[in-house]
Tab-separated table of C-alpha atoms in Angstrom:
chain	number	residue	atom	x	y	z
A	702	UNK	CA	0.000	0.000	0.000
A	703	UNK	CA	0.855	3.296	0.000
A	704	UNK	CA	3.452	4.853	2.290
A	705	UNK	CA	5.527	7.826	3.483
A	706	UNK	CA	8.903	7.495	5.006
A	707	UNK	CA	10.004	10.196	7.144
A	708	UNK	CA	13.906	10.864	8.182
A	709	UNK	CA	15.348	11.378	11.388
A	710	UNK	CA	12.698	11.136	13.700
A	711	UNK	CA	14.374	13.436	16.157
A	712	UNK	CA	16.582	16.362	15.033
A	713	UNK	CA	18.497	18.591	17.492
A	714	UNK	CA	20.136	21.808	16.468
A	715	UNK	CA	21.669	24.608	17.518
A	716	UNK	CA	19.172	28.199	17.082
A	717	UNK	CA	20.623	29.974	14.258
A	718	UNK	CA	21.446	27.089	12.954
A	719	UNK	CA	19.621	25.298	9.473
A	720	UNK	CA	17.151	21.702	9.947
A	721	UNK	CA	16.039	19.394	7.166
A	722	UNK	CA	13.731	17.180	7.519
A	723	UNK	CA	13.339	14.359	4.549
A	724	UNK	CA	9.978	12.605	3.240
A	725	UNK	CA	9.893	9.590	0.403
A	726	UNK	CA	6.828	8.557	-0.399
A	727	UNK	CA	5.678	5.437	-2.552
A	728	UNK	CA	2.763	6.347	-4.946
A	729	UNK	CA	3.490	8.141	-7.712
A	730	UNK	CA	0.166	9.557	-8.332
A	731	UNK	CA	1.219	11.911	-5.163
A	732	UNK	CA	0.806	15.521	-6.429
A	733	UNK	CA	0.000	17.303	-3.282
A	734	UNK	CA	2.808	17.453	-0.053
A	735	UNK	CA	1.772	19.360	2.600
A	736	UNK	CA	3.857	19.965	5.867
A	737	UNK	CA	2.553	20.390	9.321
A	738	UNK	CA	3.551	21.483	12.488
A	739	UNK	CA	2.692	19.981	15.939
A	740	UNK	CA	3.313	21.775	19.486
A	741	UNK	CA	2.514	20.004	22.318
A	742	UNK	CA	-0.823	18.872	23.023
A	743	UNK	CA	-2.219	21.490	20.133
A	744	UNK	CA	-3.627	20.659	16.603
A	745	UNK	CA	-1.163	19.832	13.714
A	746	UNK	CA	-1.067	23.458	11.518
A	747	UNK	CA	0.002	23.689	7.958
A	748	UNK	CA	3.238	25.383	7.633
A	749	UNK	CA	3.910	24.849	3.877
A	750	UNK	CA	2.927	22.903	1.333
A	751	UNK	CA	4.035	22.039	-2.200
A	752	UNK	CA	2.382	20.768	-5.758
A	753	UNK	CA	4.074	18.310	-7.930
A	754	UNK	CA	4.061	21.022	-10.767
A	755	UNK	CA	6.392	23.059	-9.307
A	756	UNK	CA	10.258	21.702	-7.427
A	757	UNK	CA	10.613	24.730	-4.740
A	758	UNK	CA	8.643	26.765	-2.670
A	759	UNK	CA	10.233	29.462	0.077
A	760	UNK	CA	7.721	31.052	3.132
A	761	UNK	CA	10.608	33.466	5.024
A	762	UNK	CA	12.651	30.480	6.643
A	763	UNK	CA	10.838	27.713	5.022
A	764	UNK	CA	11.112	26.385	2.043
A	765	UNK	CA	9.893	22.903	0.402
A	766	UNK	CA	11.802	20.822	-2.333
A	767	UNK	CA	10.108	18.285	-4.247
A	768	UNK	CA	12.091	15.552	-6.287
A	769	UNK	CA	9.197	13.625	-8.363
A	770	UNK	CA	11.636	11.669	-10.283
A	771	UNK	CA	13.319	10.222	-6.530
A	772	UNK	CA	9.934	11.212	-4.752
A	773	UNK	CA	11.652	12.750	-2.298
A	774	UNK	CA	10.166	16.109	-0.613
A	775	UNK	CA	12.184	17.821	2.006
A	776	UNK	CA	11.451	20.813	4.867
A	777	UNK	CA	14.116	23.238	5.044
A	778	UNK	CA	14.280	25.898	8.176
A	779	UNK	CA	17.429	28.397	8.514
A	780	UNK	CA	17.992	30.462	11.411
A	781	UNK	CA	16.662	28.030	13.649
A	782	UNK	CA	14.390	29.725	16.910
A	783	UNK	CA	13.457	27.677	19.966
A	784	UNK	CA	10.392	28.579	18.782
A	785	UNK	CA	10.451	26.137	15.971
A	786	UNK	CA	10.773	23.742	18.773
A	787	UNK	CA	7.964	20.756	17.899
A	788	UNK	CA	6.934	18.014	16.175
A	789	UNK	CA	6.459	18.014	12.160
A	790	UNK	CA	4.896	15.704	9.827
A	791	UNK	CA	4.691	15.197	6.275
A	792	UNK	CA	1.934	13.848	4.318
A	793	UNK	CA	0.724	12.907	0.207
A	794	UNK	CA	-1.685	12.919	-1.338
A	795	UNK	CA	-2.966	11.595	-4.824
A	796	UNK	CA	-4.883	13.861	-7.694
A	797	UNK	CA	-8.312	13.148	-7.291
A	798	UNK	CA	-8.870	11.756	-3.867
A	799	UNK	CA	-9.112	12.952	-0.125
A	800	UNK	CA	-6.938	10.862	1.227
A	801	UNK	CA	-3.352	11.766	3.260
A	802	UNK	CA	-0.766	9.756	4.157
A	803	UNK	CA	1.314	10.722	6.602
A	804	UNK	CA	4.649	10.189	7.981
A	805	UNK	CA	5.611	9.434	11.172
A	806	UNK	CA	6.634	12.372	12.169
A	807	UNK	CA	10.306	14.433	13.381
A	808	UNK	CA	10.969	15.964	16.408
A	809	UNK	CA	13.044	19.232	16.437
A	810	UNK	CA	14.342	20.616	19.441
A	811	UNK	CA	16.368	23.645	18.753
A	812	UNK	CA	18.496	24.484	21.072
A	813	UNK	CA	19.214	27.702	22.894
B	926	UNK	CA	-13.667	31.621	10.829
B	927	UNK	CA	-13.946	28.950	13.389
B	928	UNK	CA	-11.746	26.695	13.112
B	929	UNK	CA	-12.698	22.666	13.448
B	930	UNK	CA	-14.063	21.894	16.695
B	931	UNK	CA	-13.653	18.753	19.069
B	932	UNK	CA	-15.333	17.445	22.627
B	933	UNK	CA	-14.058	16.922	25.190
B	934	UNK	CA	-10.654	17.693	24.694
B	935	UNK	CA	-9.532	15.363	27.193
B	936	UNK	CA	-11.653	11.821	28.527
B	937	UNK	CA	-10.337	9.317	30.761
B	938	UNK	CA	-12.437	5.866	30.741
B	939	UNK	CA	-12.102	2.336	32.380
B	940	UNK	CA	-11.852	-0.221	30.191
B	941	UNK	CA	-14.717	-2.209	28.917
B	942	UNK	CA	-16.520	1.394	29.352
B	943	UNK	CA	-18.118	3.704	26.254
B	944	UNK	CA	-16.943	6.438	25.028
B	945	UNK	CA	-17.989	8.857	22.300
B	946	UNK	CA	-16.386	12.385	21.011
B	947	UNK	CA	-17.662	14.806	18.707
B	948	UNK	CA	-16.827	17.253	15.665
B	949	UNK	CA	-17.967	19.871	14.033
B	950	UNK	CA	-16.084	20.799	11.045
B	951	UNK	CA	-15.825	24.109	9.241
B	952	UNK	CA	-18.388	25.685	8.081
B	953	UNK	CA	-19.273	24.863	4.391
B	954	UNK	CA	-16.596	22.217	4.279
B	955	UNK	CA	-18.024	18.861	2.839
B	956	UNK	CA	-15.334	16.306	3.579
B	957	UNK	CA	-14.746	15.034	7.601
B	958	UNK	CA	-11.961	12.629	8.805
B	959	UNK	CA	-11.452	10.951	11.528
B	960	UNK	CA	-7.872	10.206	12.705
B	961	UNK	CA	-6.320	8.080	14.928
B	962	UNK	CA	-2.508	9.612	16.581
B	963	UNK	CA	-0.669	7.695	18.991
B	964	UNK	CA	1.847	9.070	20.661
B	965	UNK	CA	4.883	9.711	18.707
B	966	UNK	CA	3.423	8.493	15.182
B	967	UNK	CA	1.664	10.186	12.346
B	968	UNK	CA	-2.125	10.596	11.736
B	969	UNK	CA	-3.818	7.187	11.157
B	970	UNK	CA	-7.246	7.601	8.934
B	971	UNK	CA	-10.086	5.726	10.452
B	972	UNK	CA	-12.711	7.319	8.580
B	973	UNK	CA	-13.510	9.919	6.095
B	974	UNK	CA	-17.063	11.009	5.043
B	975	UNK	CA	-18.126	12.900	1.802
B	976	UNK	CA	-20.957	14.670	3.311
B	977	UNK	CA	-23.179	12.237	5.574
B	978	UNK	CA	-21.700	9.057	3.205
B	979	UNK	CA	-18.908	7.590	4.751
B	980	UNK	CA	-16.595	6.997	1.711
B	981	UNK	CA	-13.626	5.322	3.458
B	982	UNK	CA	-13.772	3.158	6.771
B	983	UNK	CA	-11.554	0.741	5.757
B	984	UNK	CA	-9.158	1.389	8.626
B	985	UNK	CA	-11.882	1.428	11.367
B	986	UNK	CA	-12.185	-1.594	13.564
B	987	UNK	CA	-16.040	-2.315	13.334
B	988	UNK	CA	-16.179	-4.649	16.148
B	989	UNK	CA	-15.841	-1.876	18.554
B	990	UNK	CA	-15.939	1.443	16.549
B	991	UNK	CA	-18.635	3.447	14.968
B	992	UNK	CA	-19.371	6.873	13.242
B	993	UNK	CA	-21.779	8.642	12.213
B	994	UNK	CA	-22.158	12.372	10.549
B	995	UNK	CA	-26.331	12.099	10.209
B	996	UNK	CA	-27.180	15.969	8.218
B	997	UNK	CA	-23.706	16.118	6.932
B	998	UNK	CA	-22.190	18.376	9.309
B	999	UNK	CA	-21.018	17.397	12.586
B	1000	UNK	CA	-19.769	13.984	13.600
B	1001	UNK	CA	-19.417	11.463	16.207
B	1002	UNK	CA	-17.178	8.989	16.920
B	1003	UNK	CA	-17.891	6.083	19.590
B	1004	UNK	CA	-16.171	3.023	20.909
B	1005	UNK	CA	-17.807	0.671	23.158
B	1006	UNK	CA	-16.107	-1.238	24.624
B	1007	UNK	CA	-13.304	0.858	24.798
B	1008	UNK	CA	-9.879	-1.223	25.708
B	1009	UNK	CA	-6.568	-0.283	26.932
B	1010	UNK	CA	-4.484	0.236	23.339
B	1011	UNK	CA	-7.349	2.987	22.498
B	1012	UNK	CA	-5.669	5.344	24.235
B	1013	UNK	CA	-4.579	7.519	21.643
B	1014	UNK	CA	-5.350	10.824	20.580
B	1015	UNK	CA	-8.176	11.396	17.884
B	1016	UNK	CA	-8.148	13.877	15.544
B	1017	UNK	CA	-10.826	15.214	13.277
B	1018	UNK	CA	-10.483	16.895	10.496
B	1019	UNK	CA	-12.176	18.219	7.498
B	1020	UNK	CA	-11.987	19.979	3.625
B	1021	UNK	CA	-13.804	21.310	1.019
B	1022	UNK	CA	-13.021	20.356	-2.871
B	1023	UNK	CA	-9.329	21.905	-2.027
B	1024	UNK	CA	-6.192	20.010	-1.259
B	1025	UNK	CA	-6.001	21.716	2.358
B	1026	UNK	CA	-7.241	20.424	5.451
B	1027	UNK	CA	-7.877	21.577	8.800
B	1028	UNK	CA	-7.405	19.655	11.825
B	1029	UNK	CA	-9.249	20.105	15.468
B	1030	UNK	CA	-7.149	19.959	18.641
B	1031	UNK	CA	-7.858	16.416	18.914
B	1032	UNK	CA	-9.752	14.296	22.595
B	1033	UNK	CA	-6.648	12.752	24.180
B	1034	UNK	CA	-8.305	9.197	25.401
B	1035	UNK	CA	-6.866	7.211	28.461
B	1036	UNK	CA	-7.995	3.814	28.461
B	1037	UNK	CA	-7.283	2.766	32.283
């Protein structure tokens, strides 16, 4: 069935400092990649997301990259806050249907 | 705009003992999901409805789980008898014809 592999599962970094956070995912008739963010005990919350029409997308400090060909997607945030502190996820989903897969999910503790 | 809204937000059962939690989506937005988190992992589907039709339940364990979403708009989830490895979180969520979706804060269930 379909899946989504999601790489590391816990990231530490120093604030200033860049995190990546890398998705593969198994069906190719994925053309929707959304990334979400989840603080402790609240709601996951879109953050960015990313069509298969396009390779890049950039929000201020993050920014999406989409390899169909290796259907890889990746989260990129620079200048790390403690803020950013929390648990994302990524997630595809096919043309046509209404249904998300998600990854397992990557914990990022920056570090003050 | 209200966001997606959940009940209770927190529910701790015995096992063997019903339990039942409610959503009501966005205004206007047609599609609902139910979600299944446990700690640490990804969003699990359990059910998704198209309006009141429930178009995917394939993931929801029948024996002991039911849903319902009677006029199309809000939505309840039950589990009777609950048992100890429900205790999970369980998120709803819902859409309109768009790729984006937007989640609830999610009933944290203890199963003691």
């Amino acid at each position: 069935g379909e899946n989504v592999e999601q790489h590391p599962s816990t990231l530490s970094v120093q604030e200033g400092d860049s995190a990546v956070i890398k998705c593969t995912y198994s069906d190719s008739a994925s053309n929707y990649f959304p990334w979400y963010k989840q603080e402790l005990g609240k709601r996951p919350q879109l953050i960015i997301d990313i069509r298969s029409n396009v390779g890049e997308k950039k929000d201020q400090r993050i920014a999406v990259t989409l390899n169909k060909t290796a259907k890889h997607f990746s989260l990129h945030i620079t200048e790390t806050q403690p803020e950013d502190s929390a648990v994302y996820f990524c997630a595809a989903k096919a043309s046509g249907t209404y249904k998300y897969i998600f990854g397992t999910g990557t914990r990022l503790k920056v570090l003050a | 705009e209200a966001g997606v809204v959940q009940s209770p937000r927190y529910k701790i059962i015995e096992k063997k003992q019903p339990v039942a939690f409610w959503c009501n989506p966005i205004s206007g937005h047609n599609t609902l999901y139910w979600y299944l988190q446990n700690l640490g992992q990804g969003p699990e589907l359990l059910i998704r409805y198209e309006n009141e039709e429930a178009v995917d339940d394939s993931q929801l364990p029948k024996d002991r789980f039911s849903a319902e979403r009677l006029k199309g708009v809000d939505s309840t989830l039950k589990i009777q008898p609950a048992e100890l490895g429900d205790s999970a979180v369980y998120l709803c969520a819902s859409a309109t014809s768009g790729d984006e979706q937007f989640f609830g804060p999610g009933t944290r269930l203890t199963v003691l």
